[in-house]
PDB file of C-alpha atoms in Angstrom:
ATOM      1  CA  UNK A1422      96.619 105.074 102.315  1.00  0.00           C
ATOM      2  CA  UNK A1423      93.266 104.798 104.962  1.00  0.00           C
ATOM      3  CA  UNK A1424      92.140 104.564 107.808  1.00  0.00           C
ATOM      4  CA  UNK A1425      88.723 102.704 106.794  1.00  0.00           C
ATOM      5  CA  UNK A1426      88.328 102.040 102.971  1.00  0.00           C
ATOM      6  CA  UNK A1427      85.984 105.257 103.491  1.00  0.00           C
ATOM      7  CA  UNK A1428      87.868 107.423 105.102  1.00  0.00           C
ATOM      8  CA  UNK A1429      91.765 107.851 103.026  1.00  0.00           C
ATOM      9  CA  UNK A1430      94.662 110.275 101.559  1.00  0.00           C
ATOM     10  CA  UNK A1431      96.247 110.643  98.522  1.00  0.00           C
ATOM     11  CA  UNK A1432      99.173 112.554  99.005  1.00  0.00           C
ATOM     12  CA  UNK A1433     102.810 112.145  98.216  1.00  0.00           C
ATOM     13  CA  UNK A1434     104.742 109.018 100.183  1.00  0.00           C
ATOM     14  CA  UNK A1435     107.494 112.016 101.108  1.00  0.00           C
ATOM     15  CA  UNK A1436     104.390 114.496 102.580  1.00  0.00           C
ATOM     16  CA  UNK A1437     102.963 111.282 104.853  1.00  0.00           C
ATOM     17  CA  UNK A1438     106.419 110.362 105.780  1.00  0.00           C
ATOM     18  CA  UNK A1439     106.624 113.770 107.474  1.00  0.00           C
ATOM     19  CA  UNK A1440     103.286 114.032 108.839  1.00  0.00           C
ATOM     20  CA  UNK A1441     101.177 110.944 110.045  1.00  0.00           C
ATOM     21  CA  UNK A1442     102.744 107.641 111.406  1.00  0.00           C
ATOM     22  CA  UNK A1443     102.302 105.457 108.378  1.00  0.00           C
ATOM     23  CA  UNK A1444     101.614 102.479 111.059  1.00  0.00           C
ATOM     24  CA  UNK A1445      98.286 104.110 111.566  1.00  0.00           C
ATOM     25  CA  UNK A1446      96.648 103.300 108.231  1.00  0.00           C
ATOM     26  CA  UNK A1447      96.052  99.924 108.493  1.00  0.00           C
ATOM     27  CA  UNK A1448      94.882  99.685 104.634  1.00  0.00           C
ATOM     28  CA  UNK A1449      96.805 101.295 101.137  1.00  0.00           C
ATOM     29  CA  UNK A1450      95.909 100.598  97.556  1.00  0.00           C
ATOM     30  CA  UNK A1451      98.026  98.013  95.530  1.00  0.00           C
ATOM     31  CA  UNK A1452      99.194 100.039  93.233  1.00  0.00           C
ATOM     32  CA  UNK A1453     100.173 104.259  92.937  1.00  0.00           C
ATOM     33  CA  UNK A1454      98.049 107.248  92.528  1.00  0.00           C
ATOM     34  CA  UNK A1455      99.482 109.574  90.001  1.00  0.00           C
ATOM     35  CA  UNK A1456      97.156 112.776  91.864  1.00  0.00           C
ATOM     36  CA  UNK A1457      95.241 113.124  94.441  1.00  0.00           C
ATOM     37  CA  UNK A1458      91.531 113.350  93.227  1.00  0.00           C
ATOM     38  CA  UNK A1459      89.932 111.384  90.052  1.00  0.00           C
ATOM     39  CA  UNK A1460      86.369 110.980  89.649  1.00  0.00           C
ATOM     40  CA  UNK A1461      84.845 107.292  90.333  1.00  0.00           C
ATOM     41  CA  UNK A1462      82.484 104.881  88.810  1.00  0.00           C
ATOM     42  CA  UNK A1463      79.130 107.368  89.527  1.00  0.00           C
ATOM     43  CA  UNK A1464      80.770 110.705  89.010  1.00  0.00           C
ATOM     44  CA  UNK A1465      82.053 112.230  92.186  1.00  0.00           C
ATOM     45  CA  UNK A1466      85.777 113.325  93.080  1.00  0.00           C
ATOM     46  CA  UNK A1467      87.535 110.960  94.947  1.00  0.00           C
ATOM     47  CA  UNK A1468      90.881 110.619  96.009  1.00  0.00           C
ATOM     48  CA  UNK A1469      91.138 106.754  95.313  1.00  0.00           C
ATOM     49  CA  UNK A1470      89.030 106.412  92.321  1.00  0.00           C
ATOM     50  CA  UNK A1471      90.503 104.347  88.601  1.00  0.00           C
ATOM     51  CA  UNK A1472      90.868 108.188  87.178  1.00  0.00           C
ATOM     52  CA  UNK A1473      94.114 108.224  89.367  1.00  0.00           C
ATOM     53  CA  UNK A1474      95.599 105.435  89.421  1.00  0.00           C
ATOM     54  CA  UNK A1475      98.951 105.421  88.013  1.00  0.00           C
ATOM     55  CA  UNK A1476     100.477 101.308  85.903  1.00  0.00           C
ATOM     56  CA  UNK A1477     100.673  98.652  88.385  1.00  0.00           C
ATOM     57  CA  UNK A1478     102.996  98.347  90.477  1.00  0.00           C
ATOM     58  CA  UNK A1479     101.646  95.004  92.149  1.00  0.00           C
ATOM     59  CA  UNK A1480      98.713  91.643  92.291  1.00  0.00           C
ATOM     60  CA  UNK A1481      97.913  91.380  95.699  1.00  0.00           C
ATOM     61  CA  UNK A1482      95.895  88.151  96.490  1.00  0.00           C
ATOM     62  CA  UNK A1483      94.611  87.468  99.603  1.00  0.00           C
ATOM     63  CA  UNK A1484      92.974  84.437 100.979  1.00  0.00           C
ATOM     64  CA  UNK A1485      90.851  83.959 104.228  1.00  0.00           C
ATOM     65  CA  UNK A1486      90.675  81.814 106.860  1.00  0.00           C
ATOM     66  CA  UNK A1487      87.680  79.501 105.105  1.00  0.00           C
ATOM     67  CA  UNK A1488      90.297  79.179 102.467  1.00  0.00           C
ATOM     68  CA  UNK A1489      92.043  77.377 104.850  1.00  0.00           C
ATOM     69  CA  UNK A1490      94.971  77.155 106.960  1.00  0.00           C
ATOM     70  CA  UNK A1491      97.597  80.154 106.874  1.00  0.00           C
ATOM     71  CA  UNK A1492     100.308  76.735 106.085  1.00  0.00           C
ATOM     72  CA  UNK A1493      97.851  76.288 103.538  1.00  0.00           C
ATOM     73  CA  UNK A1494      97.902  79.760 102.015  1.00  0.00           C
ATOM     74  CA  UNK A1495     101.694  79.829 102.288  1.00  0.00           C
ATOM     75  CA  UNK A1496     101.291  77.268 100.715  1.00  0.00           C
ATOM     76  CA  UNK A1497      99.556  78.888  97.670  1.00  0.00           C
ATOM     77  CA  UNK A1498     101.679  81.833  98.118  1.00  0.00           C
ATOM     78  CA  UNK A1499     104.692  80.424  97.205  1.00  0.00           C
ATOM     79  CA  UNK A1500     102.666  78.272  93.732  1.00  0.00           C
ATOM     80  CA  UNK A1501     101.591  81.179  92.644  1.00  0.00           C
ATOM     81  CA  UNK A1502     105.450  82.285  92.815  1.00  0.00           C
ATOM     82  CA  UNK A1503     106.466  79.983  89.464  1.00  0.00           C
ATOM     83  CA  UNK A1504     103.990  82.121  87.505  1.00  0.00           C
ATOM     84  CA  UNK A1505     104.866  86.117  88.957  1.00  0.00           C
ATOM     85  CA  UNK A1506     107.280  87.518  91.631  1.00  0.00           C
ATOM     86  CA  UNK A1507     106.441  86.809  94.936  1.00  0.00           C
ATOM     87  CA  UNK A1508     108.033  90.133  96.306  1.00  0.00           C
ATOM     88  CA  UNK A1509     106.267  90.597  99.881  1.00  0.00           C
ATOM     89  CA  UNK A1510     104.042  88.002 102.128  1.00  0.00           C
ATOM     90  CA  UNK A1511     101.578  90.563 104.889  1.00  0.00           C
ATOM     91  CA  UNK A1512      99.901  88.762 107.582  1.00  0.00           C
ATOM     92  CA  UNK A1513      96.691  89.897 107.835  1.00  0.00           C
ATOM     93  CA  UNK A1514      96.676  90.213 111.958  1.00  0.00           C
ATOM     94  CA  UNK A1515      93.575  88.189 111.772  1.00  0.00           C
ATOM     95  CA  UNK A1516      93.400  84.573 109.256  1.00  0.00           C
ATOM     96  CA  UNK A1517      94.982  85.435 106.265  1.00  0.00           C
ATOM     97  CA  UNK A1518      97.795  86.419 104.509  1.00  0.00           C
ATOM     98  CA  UNK A1519      98.506  88.859 101.179  1.00  0.00           C
ATOM     99  CA  UNK A1520     100.660  87.927  98.692  1.00  0.00           C
ATOM    100  CA  UNK A1521     102.099  91.036  97.338  1.00  0.00           C
ATOM    101  CA  UNK A1522     103.541  89.673  93.397  1.00  0.00           C
ATOM    102  CA  UNK A1523     105.423  92.243  91.395  1.00  0.00           C
ATOM    103  CA  UNK A1524     103.114  92.698  88.478  1.00  0.00           C
ATOM    104  CA  UNK A1525     105.790  96.352  86.332  1.00  0.00           C
ATOM    105  CA  UNK A1526     105.514  96.131  82.816  1.00  0.00           C
ATOM    106  CA  UNK A1527     102.807  93.334  82.442  1.00  0.00           C
ATOM    107  CA  UNK A1528     100.185  93.437  80.569  1.00  0.00           C
ATOM    108  CA  UNK A1529      96.417  93.473  81.723  1.00  0.00           C
ATOM    109  CA  UNK A1530      95.309  90.753  80.597  1.00  0.00           C
ATOM    110  CA  UNK A1531      98.332  88.739  81.517  1.00  0.00           C
ATOM    111  CA  UNK A1532      97.929  90.362  85.216  1.00  0.00           C
ATOM    112  CA  UNK A1533      94.490  88.886  84.111  1.00  0.00           C
ATOM    113  CA  UNK A1534      95.295  85.769  83.844  1.00  0.00           C
ATOM    114  CA  UNK A1535      97.692  84.972  86.990  1.00  0.00           C
ATOM    115  CA  UNK A1536      94.390  86.871  88.319  1.00  0.00           C
ATOM    116  CA  UNK A1537      92.114  84.935  87.993  1.00  0.00           C
ATOM    117  CA  UNK A1538      94.224  81.533  88.160  1.00  0.00           C
ATOM    118  CA  UNK A1539      94.676  82.814  92.127  1.00  0.00           C
ATOM    119  CA  UNK A1540      90.972  83.204  92.187  1.00  0.00           C
ATOM    120  CA  UNK A1541      90.653  79.520  90.808  1.00  0.00           C
ATOM    121  CA  UNK A1542      92.673  78.359  94.339  1.00  0.00           C
ATOM    122  CA  UNK A1543      89.958  79.989  96.018  1.00  0.00           C
ATOM    123  CA  UNK A1544      91.967  83.678  96.134  1.00  0.00           C
ATOM    124  CA  UNK A1545      89.548  86.494  97.196  1.00  0.00           C
ATOM    125  CA  UNK A1546      87.668  88.417  93.974  1.00  0.00           C
ATOM    126  CA  UNK A1547      88.216  92.119  95.103  1.00  0.00           C
ATOM    127  CA  UNK A1548      91.864  92.357  94.820  1.00  0.00           C
ATOM    128  CA  UNK A1549      91.395  92.402  91.351  1.00  0.00           C
ATOM    129  CA  UNK A1550      91.001  95.896  91.964  1.00  0.00           C
ATOM    130  CA  UNK A1551      94.326  98.719  90.938  1.00  0.00           C
ATOM    131  CA  UNK A1552      92.172 100.910  93.908  1.00  0.00           C
ATOM    132  CA  UNK A1553      91.367  97.955  96.652  1.00  0.00           C
ATOM    133  CA  UNK A1554      93.112  98.646  99.851  1.00  0.00           C
ATOM    134  CA  UNK A1555      94.796  95.820 101.106  1.00  0.00           C
ATOM    135  CA  UNK A1556      96.596  95.212 104.434  1.00  0.00           C
ATOM    136  CA  UNK A1557      99.798  98.322 104.738  1.00  0.00           C
ATOM    137  CA  UNK A1558     102.531  95.869 106.080  1.00  0.00           C
ATOM    138  CA  UNK A1559     103.861  96.318 109.796  1.00  0.00           C
ATOM    139  CA  UNK A1560     100.880  98.668 110.191  1.00  0.00           C
ATOM    140  CA  UNK A1561      98.060  98.351 113.479  1.00  0.00           C
ATOM    141  CA  UNK A1562      94.713  96.797 113.188  1.00  0.00           C
ATOM    142  CA  UNK A1563      91.686  99.124 115.124  1.00  0.00           C
ATOM    143  CA  UNK A1564      92.046  96.352 117.738  1.00  0.00           C
ATOM    144  CA  UNK A1565      96.316  97.200 118.422  1.00  0.00           C
ATOM    145  CA  UNK A1566      97.052  93.757 116.056  1.00  0.00           C
ATOM    146  CA  UNK A1567     100.139  94.361 113.588  1.00  0.00           C
ATOM    147  CA  UNK A1568     100.421  92.721 109.820  1.00  0.00           C
ATOM    148  CA  UNK A1569     103.249  92.065 110.000  1.00  0.00           C
ATOM    149  CA  UNK A1570     105.434  91.258 106.902  1.00  0.00           C
ATOM    150  CA  UNK A1571     105.978  87.579 106.576  1.00  0.00           C
ATOM    151  CA  UNK A1572     108.391  87.332 103.888  1.00  0.00           C
ATOM    152  CA  UNK A1573     110.155  89.747 101.637  1.00  0.00           C
ATOM    153  CA  UNK A1574     112.968  90.124  98.631  1.00  0.00           C
ATOM    154  CA  UNK A1575     113.887  93.355  97.972  1.00  0.00           C
ATOM    155  CA  UNK A1576     115.515  91.938  94.998  1.00  0.00           C
ATOM    156  CA  UNK A1577     112.595  91.885  92.926  1.00  0.00           C
ATOM    157  CA  UNK A1578     111.008  95.073  93.403  1.00  0.00           C
TER     158      UNK A1578
END
C-alpha cells in the first residue's frame, strides 16, 4: 500500500490492519505481493517489483475524464463486464472510475487481450502492469476526498 507511488510498504494485511489506518493509504497494487522485498528492473531492492508480485487477481481498468464523463466511463465498465467479472468500481475522488475485474486463473494472454480491448476504448495503459498502483477503495486522497466504492459484487471474488 502506498501514500504515493514512491512511498509505499509491503506487509501482510494482518500487520497493516493492526498498525495503520488503511484509509490513509490512497494507493494499492492490484495484485498481492508474495514477499516483502524484490528486485526492480534496474537491479535495486524494492518492496514493489515484478519479482515479488504474486498471481494476478485483478486487472484494474481506469479512464480519465478526458476519456468521457463518469456516466460514459460507467457504461464502458458495464460493457467490459461482458468479458471479465466486474468486482468493484472505485471513484477516484476526482475524475475517473477504476473498475476491478477478477482475472484469477486466467491465462496472462487472455488478460492481456482483455486489457488491450479496454485500452482501445480509452483505458489508461499503465494499468497493464500488475504492480501498477491504483486507488484504494474508501481511502482518502491527500486533499481529503474519499475514493468511494460505487459498485461491489463480493460473489465475484
